[in-house]
Structures are given as structure tokens and as C-alpha cells.
Short mmCIF file of N, CA and C in Angstrom, two decimals:
data_model
loop_
_atom_site.label_atom_id
_atom_site.label_comp_id
_atom_site.label_asym_id
_atom_site.label_seq_id
_atom_site.Cartn_x
_atom_site.Cartn_y
_atom_site.Cartn_z
N MET A 1 88.62 84.35 92.25
CA MET A 1 87.27 83.86 92.38
C MET A 1 86.56 84.67 93.45
N GLY A 2 85.32 85.00 93.24
CA GLY A 2 84.56 85.82 94.17
C GLY A 2 84.15 85.08 95.42
N ASP A 3 83.65 85.84 96.36
CA ASP A 3 83.17 85.30 97.62
C ASP A 3 81.87 84.54 97.38
N ASP A 4 81.77 83.33 97.88
CA ASP A 4 80.55 82.53 97.73
C ASP A 4 79.54 82.97 98.78
N LYS A 5 78.55 83.73 98.37
CA LYS A 5 77.56 84.32 99.29
C LYS A 5 76.63 83.28 99.90
N THR A 6 76.61 82.07 99.34
CA THR A 6 75.73 81.04 99.89
C THR A 6 76.36 80.32 101.08
N LYS A 7 77.66 80.47 101.26
CA LYS A 7 78.36 79.81 102.37
C LYS A 7 78.68 80.84 103.44
N ARG A 8 77.78 80.94 104.41
CA ARG A 8 77.94 81.93 105.47
C ARG A 8 77.75 81.24 106.80
N ASP A 9 78.41 81.77 107.80
CA ASP A 9 78.15 81.29 109.15
C ASP A 9 78.01 82.49 110.07
N ILE A 10 77.83 82.25 111.32
CA ILE A 10 77.56 83.32 112.28
C ILE A 10 78.71 84.32 112.37
N HIS A 11 79.91 83.91 112.06
CA HIS A 11 81.07 84.77 112.21
C HIS A 11 81.25 85.77 111.08
N ASP A 12 80.53 85.62 109.99
CA ASP A 12 80.70 86.51 108.84
C ASP A 12 80.41 87.96 109.17
N ARG A 13 79.42 88.25 109.98
CA ARG A 13 79.08 89.64 110.29
C ARG A 13 80.00 90.25 111.33
N ASP A 14 80.85 89.43 111.95
CA ASP A 14 81.81 89.93 112.93
C ASP A 14 83.04 90.52 112.27
N ARG A 15 83.14 90.38 110.98
CA ARG A 15 84.34 90.82 110.25
C ARG A 15 83.98 91.84 109.18
N VAL A 16 84.93 92.72 108.89
CA VAL A 16 84.81 93.66 107.78
C VAL A 16 85.84 93.23 106.74
N PRO A 17 85.39 92.57 105.68
CA PRO A 17 86.36 92.11 104.69
C PRO A 17 86.95 93.28 103.91
N GLY A 18 88.24 93.49 104.06
CA GLY A 18 88.91 94.61 103.41
C GLY A 18 88.95 94.52 101.90
N ASP A 19 88.82 93.31 101.37
CA ASP A 19 88.89 93.15 99.93
C ASP A 19 87.52 93.32 99.27
N GLU A 20 86.48 93.49 100.07
CA GLU A 20 85.13 93.71 99.54
C GLU A 20 84.83 95.21 99.56
N GLU A 21 84.97 95.85 98.42
CA GLU A 21 84.84 97.31 98.34
C GLU A 21 83.47 97.79 98.82
N TYR A 22 82.41 97.03 98.57
CA TYR A 22 81.09 97.46 98.99
C TYR A 22 80.96 97.50 100.51
N GLU A 23 81.65 96.61 101.22
CA GLU A 23 81.61 96.62 102.68
C GLU A 23 82.33 97.85 103.23
N VAL A 24 83.47 98.16 102.66
CA VAL A 24 84.24 99.33 103.08
C VAL A 24 83.45 100.60 102.76
N GLY A 25 82.85 100.64 101.58
CA GLY A 25 82.03 101.79 101.19
C GLY A 25 80.81 101.95 102.08
N TYR A 26 80.21 100.84 102.48
CA TYR A 26 79.05 100.90 103.37
C TYR A 26 79.44 101.52 104.71
N LEU A 27 80.54 101.08 105.29
CA LEU A 27 80.98 101.65 106.57
C LEU A 27 81.32 103.13 106.42
N ALA A 28 81.95 103.48 105.32
CA ALA A 28 82.30 104.88 105.10
C ALA A 28 81.04 105.74 105.05
N SER A 29 80.03 105.30 104.33
CA SER A 29 78.80 106.10 104.21
C SER A 29 78.00 106.07 105.51
N LYS A 30 78.01 104.95 106.21
CA LYS A 30 77.26 104.83 107.46
C LYS A 30 77.76 105.82 108.51
N PHE A 31 79.08 106.05 108.55
CA PHE A 31 79.65 106.90 109.59
C PHE A 31 80.17 108.23 109.04
N GLY A 32 79.92 108.52 107.77
CA GLY A 32 80.33 109.80 107.20
C GLY A 32 81.84 109.94 107.05
N LEU A 33 82.50 108.85 106.74
CA LEU A 33 83.95 108.86 106.57
C LEU A 33 84.31 108.63 105.11
N ALA A 34 85.55 108.93 104.78
CA ALA A 34 86.07 108.62 103.45
C ALA A 34 86.58 107.17 103.47
N ILE A 35 86.61 106.54 102.33
CA ILE A 35 87.07 105.15 102.24
C ILE A 35 88.50 105.00 102.77
N PRO A 36 89.42 105.92 102.47
CA PRO A 36 90.77 105.77 103.05
C PRO A 36 90.77 105.81 104.58
N GLU A 37 89.84 106.55 105.18
CA GLU A 37 89.75 106.57 106.64
C GLU A 37 89.33 105.20 107.18
N VAL A 38 88.39 104.55 106.51
CA VAL A 38 87.96 103.22 106.93
C VAL A 38 89.11 102.23 106.76
N ARG A 39 89.84 102.35 105.68
CA ARG A 39 91.00 101.47 105.46
C ARG A 39 92.05 101.68 106.57
N ASP A 40 92.25 102.92 107.00
CA ASP A 40 93.17 103.19 108.10
C ASP A 40 92.70 102.50 109.37
N LEU A 41 91.41 102.55 109.62
CA LEU A 41 90.86 101.87 110.80
C LEU A 41 91.08 100.36 110.72
N GLN A 42 90.94 99.81 109.53
CA GLN A 42 91.16 98.37 109.35
C GLN A 42 92.63 98.02 109.60
N GLU A 43 93.53 98.88 109.18
CA GLU A 43 94.95 98.62 109.44
C GLU A 43 95.23 98.66 110.94
N LYS A 44 94.59 99.58 111.63
CA LYS A 44 94.82 99.75 113.07
C LYS A 44 94.15 98.65 113.89
N HIS A 45 92.92 98.28 113.55
CA HIS A 45 92.12 97.36 114.36
C HIS A 45 91.93 95.99 113.73
N GLY A 46 92.45 95.77 112.54
CA GLY A 46 92.22 94.50 111.86
C GLY A 46 90.83 94.49 111.24
N ASN A 47 90.31 93.31 110.98
CA ASN A 47 89.01 93.26 110.32
C ASN A 47 87.88 92.91 111.29
N GLU A 48 88.11 93.07 112.58
CA GLU A 48 87.05 92.88 113.57
C GLU A 48 86.06 94.03 113.46
N ARG A 49 84.80 93.72 113.24
CA ARG A 49 83.79 94.73 112.99
C ARG A 49 83.57 95.66 114.19
N GLU A 50 83.48 95.12 115.40
CA GLU A 50 83.14 95.93 116.57
C GLU A 50 84.12 97.08 116.82
N PRO A 51 85.43 96.83 116.90
CA PRO A 51 86.33 97.96 117.14
C PRO A 51 86.40 98.94 115.96
N VAL A 52 86.27 98.43 114.75
CA VAL A 52 86.29 99.31 113.58
C VAL A 52 85.07 100.23 113.61
N GLU A 53 83.89 99.67 113.88
CA GLU A 53 82.68 100.50 113.93
C GLU A 53 82.71 101.47 115.11
N ARG A 54 83.23 101.03 116.24
CA ARG A 54 83.31 101.90 117.41
C ARG A 54 84.18 103.12 117.11
N GLU A 55 85.35 102.90 116.53
CA GLU A 55 86.25 104.00 116.20
C GLU A 55 85.69 104.85 115.06
N ALA A 56 85.03 104.22 114.09
CA ALA A 56 84.42 104.97 113.00
C ALA A 56 83.33 105.89 113.52
N LYS A 57 82.55 105.41 114.46
CA LYS A 57 81.49 106.23 115.06
C LYS A 57 82.10 107.43 115.78
N ALA A 58 83.19 107.21 116.51
CA ALA A 58 83.85 108.30 117.21
C ALA A 58 84.42 109.33 116.24
N ARG A 59 85.03 108.86 115.17
CA ARG A 59 85.59 109.78 114.16
C ARG A 59 84.49 110.52 113.40
N GLY A 60 83.41 109.83 113.11
CA GLY A 60 82.34 110.43 112.34
C GLY A 60 81.58 111.50 113.10
N SER A 61 81.64 111.46 114.41
CA SER A 61 80.90 112.45 115.21
C SER A 61 81.72 113.70 115.49
N ARG A 62 82.96 113.72 115.03
CA ARG A 62 83.82 114.90 115.28
C ARG A 62 83.38 116.09 114.47
#
């Protein structure tokens, strides 16, 4: 069953859901990374958005 988009709370944007391909693709395009690179970051940092985006920004600027 899909994610119910009508049931959201403040914590939803703090996470990067790994099972939502569009979220992973968005981060990859935002920071100029490949999708497998974003998945590697998720494995390393979990699904917390802040550390994943921080590391993605550092990798994307190389």
C-alpha cells in the first residue's frame, strides 16, 4: 500500500524515505549525484535528512 500523503506531521520533512524513489531522485538531482550515491549516503547516515543533505552537498561540490 502506498504512502498516505494526507497524513503528515512536522517530522516528515526531517526524513528521506529510502523506499520513495522520487525522494531519492530529487536529492540526486539537487546535488548532482547518482541515485546509488544517495543510497550509499542513506546507508551511512540513515534516513535523517540533515546529515544526508550535508554530505550530499559536500560530495556534489567536488
